[in-house]
Amino acid sequence: MSTPAAPPPPRKTNRIGLDVLSYKGSKTTLCAGCGHNSISERVIECFYELGVEPWHVAKFSGIGCSSKSPAYFLGMAHAFNGVHGRMPALATGALLANSTLLGLGVAGDGDAASIGLGQFMHMVRRNVPLICIIEDNGVYGLTKGQFSATADLGSTQKGGAVNDLPPFDCCALALEWGATFVARSFSGDKKQLQAILKTAISHRGLSVIDVVSPCVTFNDHVGSTKSYAYMKEHDLALNELDYVPAYEDIAVEIAEGEAMDVPLHDGSHLRIRKLGHDFDPTSRLAALAAIEEAETKAEVLTGVLYVNTGKPTFLDLLNLPPEPIATLPESRVRPSRAVLEEVMEELR
Amino acid sequence: MSTPAAPPPPRKTNRIGLDVLSYKGSKTTLCAGCGHNSISERVIECFYELGVEPWHVAKFSGIGCSSKSPAYFLGMAHAFNGVHGRMPALATGALLANSTLLGLGVAGDGDAASIGLGQFMHMVRRNVPLICIIEDNGVYGLTKGQFSATADLGSTQKGGAVNDLPPFDCCALALEWGATFVARSFSGDKKQLQAILKTAISHRGLSVIDVVSPCVTFNDHVGSTKSYAYMKEHDLALNELDYVPAYEDIAVEIAEGEAMDVPLHDGSHLRIRKLGHDFDPTSRLAALAAIEEAETKAEVLTGVLYVNTGKPTFLDLLNLPPEPIATLPESRVRPSRAVLEEVMEELR
Amino acid sequence: MSSLEVTPAEPLSVDAGRALVNDFSLQVATVNGSGSQTANTVLMRAIFQMGIPVSGKNMFPSNIAGLPTWFTIRASKHGYVGRRKEIDFLVAMNAETAREDVMKLEAGAAVVYDEPLKLGELRTDLHFYPVPFDKLVAPVCPDAKLRKLVRNMIYDGVVAQLLGIEMEEVHRALVKQFGKRKAKAAELNWGAAQAGFDYATSAFTKNDRCRVERMNLTAGKIIVDGNAACALGAMFAGVTVVAWYPITPSSTLVETLIGYMRRFRVDPETGKATYAIVQAEDELASIGMALGAGWAGARSMTATSGPGLSLMAEFIGLGYYADVPTVIYDVQRVGPSTGLPTRTQQGDLLSTAFLSHGDTKHPIFFPCSMEECFSMSIQAFDFAERFQTPVFVFTDLDLGMNNWMADAFVYPEKPMNRGKVLTAEDLDRLGGFARYGDVDGDGVGYRTLPGTNHPKAVYFTRGSGHNANAQYTEREDDYIGNMDRLAHKFETMRGEVPEPARELRAGARIGIVAIGSSDYAARESCDQLEAEHGVPVDYLRPRAFPFTTHLAEFIRGHDRVYVVDQNRDGQLLQLMRLELEPDSIARLRSVRYYGGMPIDARTITDEIVKQEAK
Amino acid sequence: MSSLEVTPAEPLSVDAGRALVNDFSLQVATVNGSGSQTANTVLMRAIFQMGIPVSGKNMFPSNIAGLPTWFTIRASKHGYVGRRKEIDFLVAMNAETAREDVMKLEAGAAVVYDEPLKLGELRTDLHFYPVPFDKLVAPVCPDAKLRKLVRNMIYDGVVAQLLGIEMEEVHRALVKQFGKRKAKAAELNWGAAQAGFDYATSAFTKNDRCRVERMNLTAGKIIVDGNAACALGAMFAGVTVVAWYPITPSSTLVETLIGYMRRFRVDPETGKATYAIVQAEDELASIGMALGAGWAGARSMTATSGPGLSLMAEFIGLGYYADVPTVIYDVQRVGPSTGLPTRTQQGDLLSTAFLSHGDTKHPIFFPCSMEECFSMSIQAFDFAERFQTPVFVFTDLDLGMNNWMADAFVYPEKPMNRGKVLTAEDLDRLGGFARYGDVDGDGVGYRTLPGTNHPKAVYFTRGSGHNANAQYTEREDDYIGNMDRLAHKFETMRGEVPEPARELRAGARIGIVAIGSSDYAARESCDQLEAEHGVPVDYLRPRAFPFTTHLAEFIRGHDRVYVVDQNRDGQLLQLMRLELEPDSIARLRSVRYYGGMPIDARTITDEIVKQEAK
Ligand SMILES: Cc1ncc(C[n+]2csc(CCOP(=O)(O)OP(=O)(O)O)c2C)c(N)n1
Ligand SMILES: Cc1ncc(C[n+]2csc(CCOP(=O)(O)OP(=O)(O)O)c2C)c(N)n1
Ligand code: SF4
Ligand code: SF4
Ligand SMILES: [Mg+2]
Ligand SMILES: [Mg+2]
C-alpha cells in the first residue's frame, strides 16, 4: 500500500508534516471543565509532537463520559467504542489481529474498577501492549454521580452520602499484577501528564495511566477527594519527568544517583528525577509501599510508579510474526491440500 | 420456632448432641485422592467439633469440581450451588437477606481468579461476613485440566505446555483489598487447616482461605507446582496455630513476643506462634512482603497471613437489624396507609 | 426530517379564531444542564393545578450538559396524556436548534424566543413573541452567577401571560418545587416569572390559538414519573433487598427508592434499616445478589435496562431452573447494544421472554400507567414468591422518566402473598418435604428458607440437574419430570397473571392490541378512528406475558387486529404468533414505530387507516 | 424407567437363527476414568475397518472419574449412524449399574460381563457370557498397576470372537490407536485382546444373534468427532484469532484446533505462528476478543456452550449493531443453567436467534454431519465477513463429542471471501467512504481495516447510535435508517445462507423438518415410516436460520409437516412460526425429545405414527 500524500501543511506541522488539527477529534460534548477534556488535549499534543501517524493508532473504550472522549481526540485514528467495562477484551483481540497497531485504550473508573475489574486485571496479567488511560473521577459521570469503586473512603457524594467502602487503586493493581509501565497523574498537570503519555507511546507493553480527572458536575464539591481543589492540595509528585524522543539527543549527562534514564523500546528515553522520596521505579514492592504510605497521609502520589522495559508482551508470548496476522494472504493461513490429505489419512 | 429434638445420639456426639454423621454430605463423586475431598473432611470435623448447628449454615459455590464439594459435606446445611464464578454475589445477597446465617462459600481457582475475579475482589472490598474457601489446584479440574489464573509461572500442564503468565495470588488480593482474615493452607495439612477453618467460623468478616488442593487427575505430575510432591517440598508454614474455642479455657499463658492471641468475635481465640519469620499478621504490608519474598524463593507460605477483628462488615455498614430482614413481618416492611397518603400529598 | 433551509412559507392565514383551549402541546427547547427543569416543571404543574390534564415529556441527549433538550407539555381537556407530535407552542431557548425547531412547526404555531436569535425572520406563518431574556433577568437577579438559572423562569411568566395560566398557580407550583428550605431561591424565581409576565403583558398582543381555561379534571390527582411509582410500589410491596447497577433510564427508580426507604423503612425504635440496598459492581452481581436474597426468603429486586438484562442472562436461567424468586425491572431504552440510552423503546420483549440458553420462559408484567407501575409492582412481588421464579416488570423510558398525571395510589388491600414456605412447625408435622415435588398440581413446590430452625428444613439448590428432592441427577426421567413441571408452572401462571384491560365499542370489527406505554396513544387512536373515520375499534391491552386466554378470544372476535409495537421487529406480535392459533395469526396486522420517541396516536391512526384502505 | 427388581422373565425363546448381521448396537458399560476409551475405540474401528458403517456414542457423567459411563457402538449395514435405543449386546463392566443395565435389555440380547458380578442369575431371556477378567489379565500384564487399564482390552478380544470381528483388524486399530511411540503399550494390550479371544473361543458357544461380516461401505471414509471436524474447518477457513473459555462440550473443539494449528499453521521458514489462540478469563472476554479481532480484520472465532452464550449476550448485540464479523460455535448441551453438561440438546435456538436486548437477529448455521461441520465452518467464516456480523454455528454434544463416520473432507474449492474491504488504493480512488452506507443495496457497507495505511481509512465504531458515516447520532431518521439497513441485511442473508437439504419420496403427503444432529434419526425414521407403515415421507433439513424460501414451499406442499426438536419447547417449530404464513403454520406438528440422549429414529417414528392415527 502506498502512503498517500498528507494534506498540504497549512500552518505549523510536525515531523511527518501534519498540523495539530489532524490530531483533533470532533467537538467535545463533555461538560465544560471536565477533567477528561484536558486529558484529550494532552493526547492530541503528545501524538502531534511525537509525529505519530494517527491512522496507525487504534482507540478503544468502554462506556461513560470518559469512554466517549476518544471521539474528541485523534479523529484520524481508528476507534472502537465498545460496551461498559470491556475495553480490554476488544483491545486485546484487535492487537492480536494486528500487532502493528498502536493501541490506546480509555476507561472510566466505572469501566476499570467496577464492572470491568476482572478484564482489567487479566489484561494487566497479560501485559497486553496497550496504552490504557483510566480517566478517574471517583464517580459514574454519565449516569449522574454515583460512587465508583475508586471513590476514596469517607469522600462524600454531591447529595451528602458518605462512601464507606475502601477504593481500588488501579495503579497498585496494575503494577502488582503485571503491567510494565504504571503512572498516576492529574488532568490538571499538563507537563507531567505529557511526559507520561509520551513515555507510554514509546513503551512496549501495557502502560496503565491512572489520571485523576475531576468531574465538575458530580464530583468537584467540598468533601470530594477527586476535585480540582483537593488535588491541588494533595497532589504529591513522586518524580520529575523528562521524555526525550528518539530523534533528539539526550543533551545533558546526568550525575549518578540524581536521576535515572530509562531507555524505551523505540530509542526514546524517560528521565526520572527523584523528588524527595527515595524511590526506585523499577521495584514493584517499593511502589506499593509508597502508594500505601501516601494513602495513609491522604496524599495522592503522582508520577511514574513503575517501569519495566524488559518483560515480554502478550504478543511476544504468542510468537506472532511482525506483520498483522489478520491480513496474511490465503496461502499462509489455509493449509495445503496435502495437509488435508495427511489429516484425513490419520482419521481413516 | 421450636428446635426439634436431635436424633438420639448413636455414638459419640458433640456439644449440641449431634454425631459426626450429621455433618457429612452425600458420597463424593470427586476423584479418589482429590485435595478437595480432604478439605471437605476438615470442614466436617471443624463444624462437628465446634458444635455448630448445621442448618444455620448456608453453603454457596460456583461451578467446578471444587464447587461440587459442598454437596459432600454438611448435608444438613442449606446450599446454593450457583453459576461459574458468581458465588460471591449469591452469598452476599443471601447474607443481606438473613444476616444470622453462617455463610460458607467454596470456589475453585477458576471461579475466583478467572471468570469471577471481579466478584471476588468486590466481595473482598465489602468485607462480606463469609468463610470463603478457595480450593486451589491451579487448573480447571472439571473441564479437564486447562491452566487457571493461579497456575504458577513456568508450571507445566500434563500435556507439557508451559504456563507463561504470572499467577494471581488470592491471598495477596484478599488482604490487600479488604478481607479481614486471610490464610493459606494445604489440603494435606490437617492440623493447620483445621485451626484456620475454626478461626474462620469464629471470625466476623470475610475470611479468605486459599487452600492448595492438588488435582490428582490433571495437576499432580512432575512440573506442576500444585502437586502433593511439590507442596511437600515447598510448603513453608509461617506460624503454628492453635484455635481455642470460647467454651474452653486458654490454659497456658504465653510469654510476651512468643505468640500472639487473637480474640475472636464469638469469644474464641486464635493463638499464633511465629515460626522462623518475624512476621506480624496484623500488618497488610508485612504479609504482602512475606508473600512476595516467598514467591521469589519458590516457597508456598502457609498459615495465617492477616487478621483484623475490628473492621465493620458489610452488614454493619448497611445498618441491618440483628434479625433476618427477609422474614420481618408485613407490619415492619409495608409502610402504613398514612405514609402512602403523605407521599401522595407531596405529589399532588 | 425537516430541512434547515429557509423555505418560502405561506403567509399567516390560519384561523386565529379556532382557539386551542386546553388542548395543545407546548415545547421548551433548551440545553441540558442549563437548569430549565425547574421552570418546565413549574409550568406543567401550574396548568395541572388549574384542573387541566397534562403530561410532561423530556427529550434529552445521552450526555450531561451542553446539548439540546426538549421538554414538551401536553395539555388535554380530553385527558390524552400520550405524546402528540405536533407542537403548537414553542419556547425556543437553544440557539443551536432554534432554526430547525422553528422550521419543523406547522403553520399557525406560536414561538416565544430569545430576541437575539432573530427567529421571527424565518417564517411568516407563525406567531412570534421575541423576549429579551438577558435584559429582563438582570434587574430581578442581581447575582450574575445565578442568572443562567433564573433566566428560565422568565419564560414561565411570559407563557403564563400568553396562555392565560393563573400566576397564583405558578406561584404555588414554584413554592412546591423549591420546598420550604429553598424559600429564597423560590422568591428570586418568582420575581423572574413576574418580570416575564409583565413584559409579555406590555409587549405582546396575543394572536396565537393556545389558551388554558380552568377545569376540574385533576382534583386529587398526582404527578409522578414511572420510576418513582415503581419505587413506591416496591416499597409498599415490602421489598427488603435491592441490588442494582446504575444505568439510564432505570437509575432513578432505585435512587428514588433509596430516598423513600430512608424516610419510611428505618425502624423508628431501633434506628435500624428494614432493608438493604446495594450498588453492585455490575449487573451480573446485582442479579446474583437479588437471586441470593430471593433464595434466602427476601423480597428482592433489581432494576436495569437492556444492556444490563443481557448481562443477567446466565443468572436468570439459574433463577428459572432452580425456582428462585426475584423481581427485575427493565426500564427499556433504545437498543440494540448501547443504542440511544435516552430514547424510549419496547425492544426487549423477545429476548427477555426466552432469556438464557436452554428451554426457558419468563413471566413479564406490562404496566401502562403510574397507577399500574405502583399496583403491578406489588403484584409482581407477590407473583414472584407465589411462583418462585424471576418476574420481569417492563416499563420504558417514557413511562419511567417522564411526568405523568395519575390518580392517587391505592393502598394494597391484600396482605403480602409470601408463597409456599414451610416453617419449622410444618416440618415437624410433615416430617420432611420434596422441594420440587408438585404437591398441589400447579407446578410450584414448597420451599423452606435458610435459617429455618429445623434440621429437615435444608435442601440443596443447584442449576445442574435435580430431582424432586433437590438431589443431583443426570437421569433422563428426573430431568424431563422437572422440565415438565416448569412448563406446567408456566401454564399455571397464565391463569394468574393480571388480566388484560379492554375497551370495547359497539359494532367494532377491528381491534387494537398494545402494551405498556403504548396504551395512551392506542386509546387516543381508538377515539381518532371513531371520530375522524367513523370506525369503531375495540382495544385490548395484555398486562402480562404469558398471555391469558382473553387475548385469543379477542382476536377471534375481530376481522383484523392491529398490534402496536414500539420496536422494529414487531416483537409483541411475534410473541403472539408463538402462542396463537394459525387462524388468529392470520388476523394480525403490525403497527410499528421505533424512532425512539414515545409513540403517538396519529402514527397509529394513520397506519391503521392506510392498512385498512388496502 | 426400568426397575431394579429381579422380575421373573420369560425363558429364552427368541429365534437365535434370525441373526443381526452388521445391524446391532453394542454397549460397553464402565466407569469413567477407567481407561476404557481406548478399548472402545479399537472395537469400533475394527468393525469400521471391516467395511461396516459404525458410530460410537459416549454417554458420560459430568464428573472426572468413578461414575458410570456407557459407550455405544452401532453397526449398521444400512449406514444408519444415529442413535438406536435398544441394546443388542452389552459388555457390563460396571458393578454399580450392571443390574439396571441388564434389566433394561430386551429379550434376546447378549451380555458379556465380569464373572464376579453374577449377572447371569438376573434373567433367563438373555445370552450371558461371563468372563473372569481378573484371572485373565494377570498373566498378560505382569505389572499390577497397569492391569486396570489393560483389563479393558480383554473384552475387545471376547467381543471380537463372539461377533466375528477379524483379529487382524483389532490389531490394526490398536496399533493406530497407540501410535508408533507407544508400541510397547500396544503390544501389552494386544496380548490382552488375544487372551480374551482365546478365552471366548474355549469357553463359549455362540448363541446370540449379533454378528459382523465384512462389507465394503467404509472405504476411504474417516472416523472423527464434530469438534475435530469444526476445528479442521476453522483451520482451513484460515482462522487467525481464537479466544475461548473452556466449557463442556466445546472445549475439545478448541483444544483439537490448537493441536492442528501447532502442526500446520506455524510458518516453517520464520518459525512464527500465523494465528493467536487465547484462553480468555471468561466468555465475556472471549467474545470481546473475537469481536475486537474481527473488527481488526482477522477471521476470528470463539467456541462455547449455553452458559457461555448467555454471558456473551451483551457483546453479541454490539457485534450485530456495529456490523462486526466473528464466528461463534455453540456446541449445545442440556440447559437451562448448568443443566446436564454432558448430555445433548438443541435448546439454544430461540434465545440465540434473538440474543441480546433490542431488535436483534442473528444468522445460525446448522451442520448435521462431520462433512458439514467441516464445510459449513468454512462457509461460516466467509459468511461472517461477507455480512459483517456474528455468525453462529450450532452443533451439539452428540455431533461434537461422539465418533462419526464420514467421507474424507473436501478441500475448499473457492478462495476465501473476505467481504467488502477497502484498501488504501480504493480509498485513493474513491476519496472516502460511508461505513454504513448501503451502496450495493444488500444492506452491507464497505469497511476498512485498522492499520490501512491511509488517512481516509479511519472510521469510528460504536454500539451507540450512528449514521451512515459512522458518526454519533441520536436522530430518529439516522437511527431508523440504520436499523432498516440491518433488517434488510438479514433479508439478504436469507438468499445467501446454505440451502436446505431435501429427500423427497414419490407420493409423500407428509413431511419432516429437522436440523443438525436430528438428521440421522429423521432420515432413518423416513425409512421406517415407509418400510413399516407404507407411508412415504418427504424430508427437508434447513441448514441455516434465517430460513430460505424453500422451507415455506416445502410446507405448503404437504398436508402435515412434523418438526423435530431436541428440546422441550419445540424451538425450531417456534422459530418457524415466526416466519411462516398462518396457512403453513397450521400444517406444523411437533415431535420433541429432550431427555438428553441423542434423538433416535424410533422416537420420531412412533410419535408421527401416533399423531397420524389421530
Ligand atoms: C452494562 C451496562 N451497565 C450500565 C451502563 C450504564 N453506564 C453508562 S456509563 C456508566 C458508568 C460511567 O462511569 P465511569 O466508567 O467512571 O465513566 P465516567 O462517566 O465517570 O467518565 C454506567 C454505569 C451501561 N452503559 N452498560
Ligand atoms: C459460564 C461458564 N463457563 C464455563 C463453564 C465450564 N466450567 C465448568 S467448571 C470450570 C472451571 C473449573 O475450574 P475451577 O474453578 O478451578 O474448579 P476445579 O474444577 O479445578 O475445582 C469451567 C470453566 C461453566 N460451567 N460456566
Ligand atoms: S458529568 Fe462529569 S465526567 Fe461527565 S462530562 Fe460532565 S464533568 Fe465530565
Ligand atoms: S479432576 Fe482434579 S479437581 Fe476434579 S475431582 Fe478429579 S482430582 Fe479433583
Ligand atoms: Mg468515572
Ligand atoms: Mg481449579
Coordinates of N, CA and C in Angstrom, one line a residue, chain B residues 27-127:
Chain B
K27 N -22.1 -38.9 49.2 CA -20.8 -39.5 48.9 C -20.1 -38.7 47.8
T28 N -18.9 -38.5 47.9 CA -18.2 -37.6 47.0 C -18.1 -38.3 45.6
T29 N -18.2 -37.5 44.6 CA -18.0 -38.0 43.2 C -16.7 -37.5 42.6
L30 N -15.9 -36.9 43.5 CA -14.6 -36.4 43.0 C -13.7 -37.6 42.9
C31 N -12.6 -37.4 42.2 CA -11.6 -38.4 42.1 C -11.0 -38.8 43.4
A32 N -10.7 -40.1 43.5 CA -10.1 -40.6 44.7 C -8.7 -39.8 44.9
G33 N -8.5 -39.3 46.0 CA -7.2 -38.6 46.2 C -7.3 -37.1 45.9
C34 N -8.4 -36.6 45.4 CA -8.5 -35.2 45.1 C -8.4 -34.4 46.4
G35 N -7.6 -33.3 46.3 CA -7.4 -32.5 47.5 C -8.7 -32.0 48.1
H36 N -9.6 -31.7 47.2 CA -10.9 -31.1 47.6 C -11.6 -32.0 48.6
N37 N -11.4 -33.3 48.5 CA -12.0 -34.3 49.4 C -11.5 -34.1 50.8
S38 N -10.2 -33.9 50.9 CA -9.6 -33.6 52.2 C -10.2 -32.4 52.8
I39 N -10.3 -31.4 52.0 CA -10.9 -30.1 52.6 C -12.3 -30.4 53.1
S40 N -13.1 -31.1 52.4 CA -14.4 -31.5 52.9 C -14.3 -32.2 54.2
E41 N -13.4 -33.1 54.4 CA -13.2 -33.8 55.6 C -12.9 -32.8 56.8
R42 N -12.1 -31.8 56.5 CA -11.7 -30.8 57.5 C -13.0 -30.0 57.9
V43 N -13.7 -29.7 56.9 CA -15.0 -28.9 57.2 C -15.9 -29.7 58.1
I44 N -16.0 -30.9 57.7 CA -16.9 -31.8 58.6 C -16.4 -31.8 60.0
E45 N -15.1 -32.1 60.2 CA -14.6 -32.2 61.5 C -14.7 -30.9 62.3
C46 N -14.4 -29.8 61.6 CA -14.5 -28.5 62.3 C -15.9 -28.1 62.8
F47 N -16.8 -28.3 61.9 CA -18.2 -27.9 62.3 C -18.7 -28.9 63.4
Y48 N -18.3 -30.1 63.2 CA -18.7 -31.1 64.2 C -18.1 -30.7 65.6
E49 N -16.8 -30.5 65.6 CA -16.1 -30.3 66.8 C -16.5 -29.0 67.5
L50 N -16.8 -28.0 66.7 CA -17.3 -26.7 67.3 C -18.8 -26.8 67.7
G51 N -19.4 -27.8 67.2 CA -20.8 -28.0 67.6 C -21.7 -26.9 67.0
V52 N -21.5 -26.6 65.7 CA -22.4 -25.6 65.0 C -23.6 -26.4 64.6
E53 N -24.8 -25.7 64.7 CA -26.0 -26.3 64.2 C -25.9 -26.2 62.6
P54 N -25.8 -27.3 62.0 CA -25.5 -27.3 60.5 C -26.7 -26.5 59.8
W55 N -27.9 -26.6 60.2 CA -29.0 -26.0 59.5 C -29.0 -24.5 59.7
H56 N -28.0 -23.9 60.4 CA -27.9 -22.5 60.3 C -26.7 -22.1 59.4
V57 N -26.2 -23.1 58.8 CA -25.1 -22.8 57.8 C -25.7 -22.7 56.4
A58 N -25.2 -21.8 55.6 CA -25.6 -21.7 54.2 C -24.4 -21.8 53.4
K59 N -24.3 -22.9 52.5 CA -23.2 -23.1 51.7 C -23.4 -22.5 50.3
F60 N -22.4 -21.9 49.8 CA -22.5 -21.3 48.4 C -21.3 -21.8 47.6
S61 N -21.6 -22.0 46.3 CA -20.4 -22.3 45.4 C -20.7 -21.9 44.0
G62 N -19.7 -22.0 43.2 CA -19.8 -21.7 41.8 C -19.9 -23.0 41.0
I63 N -19.1 -23.2 40.0 CA -19.1 -24.4 39.2 C -17.7 -24.9 39.0
G64 N -17.5 -26.2 39.2 CA -16.2 -26.8 39.1 C -16.2 -28.0 40.1
C65 N -15.2 -28.8 40.0 CA -15.1 -29.9 41.0 C -15.2 -29.4 42.4
S66 N -14.4 -28.3 42.6 CA -14.4 -27.7 43.9 C -15.8 -27.2 44.3
S67 N -16.5 -26.6 43.4 CA -17.8 -26.1 43.7 C -18.9 -27.2 43.9
K68 N -18.5 -28.4 43.5 CA -19.4 -29.5 43.8 C -19.3 -29.9 45.2
S69 N -18.1 -29.6 45.8 CA -17.8 -30.3 47.1 C -18.8 -29.9 48.2
P70 N -19.5 -28.8 48.2 CA -20.5 -28.5 49.3 C -21.5 -29.6 49.4
A71 N -21.7 -30.4 48.3 CA -22.6 -31.5 48.3 C -22.1 -32.6 49.2
Y72 N -20.8 -32.6 49.4 CA -20.1 -33.7 50.1 C -19.8 -33.4 51.6
F73 N -20.2 -32.3 52.1 CA -20.1 -32.0 53.5 C -21.3 -31.3 54.0
L74 N -21.5 -31.3 55.3 CA -22.7 -30.6 55.9 C -24.0 -30.8 55.1
G75 N -24.4 -32.1 55.0 CA -25.6 -32.4 54.3 C -26.8 -31.8 54.9
M76 N -26.7 -31.4 56.2 CA -27.8 -30.8 56.9 C -27.8 -29.3 56.9
A77 N -27.0 -28.8 55.9 CA -26.9 -27.3 55.8 C -27.7 -26.9 54.5
H78 N -28.1 -25.7 54.5 CA -28.7 -25.1 53.2 C -27.6 -24.9 52.2
A79 N -27.9 -25.0 51.0 CA -26.9 -24.8 50.0 C -27.4 -24.2 48.7
F80 N -26.6 -23.4 48.1 CA -26.9 -22.8 46.8 C -25.7 -23.0 45.9
N81 N -25.7 -23.9 45.0 CA -24.7 -24.1 44.0 C -25.1 -23.3 42.8
G82 N -24.4 -22.2 42.5 CA -24.9 -21.3 41.5 C -24.3 -21.5 40.1
V83 N -23.7 -20.4 39.6 CA -23.1 -20.4 38.3 C -21.6 -20.1 38.5
H84 N -20.9 -20.4 37.4 CA -19.4 -20.4 37.5 C -18.9 -18.9 37.8
G85 N -18.2 -18.9 38.9 CA -17.5 -17.6 39.3 C -18.4 -16.6 40.1
R86 N -19.6 -16.9 40.3 CA -20.5 -15.9 40.8 C -21.0 -16.3 42.3
M87 N -20.3 -17.1 42.9 CA -20.6 -17.4 44.3 C -20.7 -16.1 45.2
P88 N -19.8 -15.2 45.0 CA -19.8 -14.0 45.9 C -21.2 -13.3 45.8
A89 N -21.7 -13.1 44.7 CA -23.0 -12.4 44.6 C -24.1 -13.1 45.3
L90 N -24.2 -14.4 45.0 CA -25.3 -15.2 45.6 C -25.1 -15.1 47.1
A91 N -23.9 -15.3 47.6 CA -23.7 -15.3 49.1 C -24.0 -14.0 49.7
T92 N -23.6 -12.9 49.0 CA -23.8 -11.6 49.5 C -25.3 -11.3 49.6
G93 N -26.0 -11.7 48.6 CA -27.5 -11.4 48.6 C -28.2 -12.2 49.7
A94 N -27.8 -13.5 49.9 CA -28.4 -14.3 50.9 C -28.1 -13.8 52.3
L95 N -26.9 -13.3 52.5 CA -26.5 -12.8 53.8 C -27.1 -11.5 54.1
L96 N -27.4 -10.7 53.1 CA -28.2 -9.5 53.3 C -29.6 -9.8 53.8
A97 N -30.1 -10.8 53.1 CA -31.5 -11.2 53.5 C -31.6 -11.8 54.9
N98 N -30.6 -12.5 55.2 CA -30.6 -13.2 56.5 C -29.2 -13.1 57.1
S99 N -28.9 -12.2 57.9 CA -27.6 -12.0 58.5 C -27.3 -12.9 59.6
T100 N -28.2 -13.8 60.0 CA -28.0 -14.7 61.0 C -27.4 -16.0 60.5
L101 N -27.4 -16.2 59.2 CA -26.8 -17.4 58.6 C -25.3 -17.4 58.8
L102 N -24.7 -18.6 58.9 CA -23.3 -18.7 58.9 C -22.9 -19.1 57.5
G103 N -22.4 -18.2 56.7 CA -22.1 -18.4 55.3 C -20.8 -19.0 55.1
L104 N -20.8 -20.0 54.2 CA -19.6 -20.7 53.8 C -19.6 -20.9 52.3
G105 N -18.6 -20.2 51.7 CA -18.5 -20.2 50.3 C -17.3 -21.1 49.8
V106 N -17.5 -21.8 48.8 CA -16.4 -22.6 48.2 C -16.3 -22.1 46.7
A107 N -15.1 -21.9 46.4 CA -14.8 -21.5 45.0 C -13.6 -22.3 44.5
G108 N -13.6 -22.6 43.2 CA -12.4 -23.1 42.6 C -11.5 -21.9 42.2
D109 N -10.3 -22.2 41.8 CA -9.4 -21.1 41.3 C -9.9 -20.5 40.0
G110 N -10.6 -21.4 39.2 CA -11.2 -20.9 38.0 C -12.3 -19.9 38.4
D111 N -13.2 -20.3 39.3 CA -14.2 -19.4 39.8 C -13.7 -18.1 40.3
A112 N -12.7 -18.2 41.2 CA -12.3 -17.0 41.9 C -11.3 -16.1 41.2
A113 N -10.4 -16.7 40.4 CA -9.3 -15.9 39.8 C -9.5 -15.7 38.3
S114 N -10.4 -16.5 37.7 CA -10.6 -16.2 36.3 C -11.9 -15.5 36.1
I115 N -13.0 -16.3 35.8 CA -14.3 -15.7 35.5 C -14.8 -14.8 36.6
G116 N -14.5 -15.2 37.8 CA -15.1 -14.4 38.9 C -14.2 -13.5 39.6
L117 N -13.1 -13.1 39.0 CA -12.2 -12.3 39.7 C -12.8 -11.0 40.2
G118 N -13.6 -10.4 39.3 CA -14.2 -9.1 39.7 C -15.1 -9.3 40.9
Q119 N -16.0 -10.3 40.8 CA -16.9 -10.5 42.0 C -16.1 -10.8 43.3
F120 N -15.1 -11.6 43.1 CA -14.2 -11.9 44.3 C -13.7 -10.7 44.9
M121 N -13.1 -9.8 44.1 CA -12.5 -8.6 44.6 C -13.5 -7.7 45.2
H122 N -14.7 -7.6 44.6 CA -15.7 -6.7 45.2 C -16.2 -7.3 46.5
M123 N -16.3 -8.6 46.6 CA -16.7 -9.2 47.9 C -15.6 -8.8 48.9
V124 N -14.4 -9.0 48.5 CA -13.3 -8.6 49.4 C -13.5 -7.2 49.9
R125 N -13.7 -6.3 48.9 CA -13.8 -4.9 49.3 C -14.9 -4.6 50.3
R126 N -16.0 -5.4 50.1 CA -17.1 -5.2 51.0 C -16.9 -5.9 52.4
N127 N -15.9 -6.7 52.5 CA -15.8 -7.5 53.8 C -17.1 -8.2 54.2

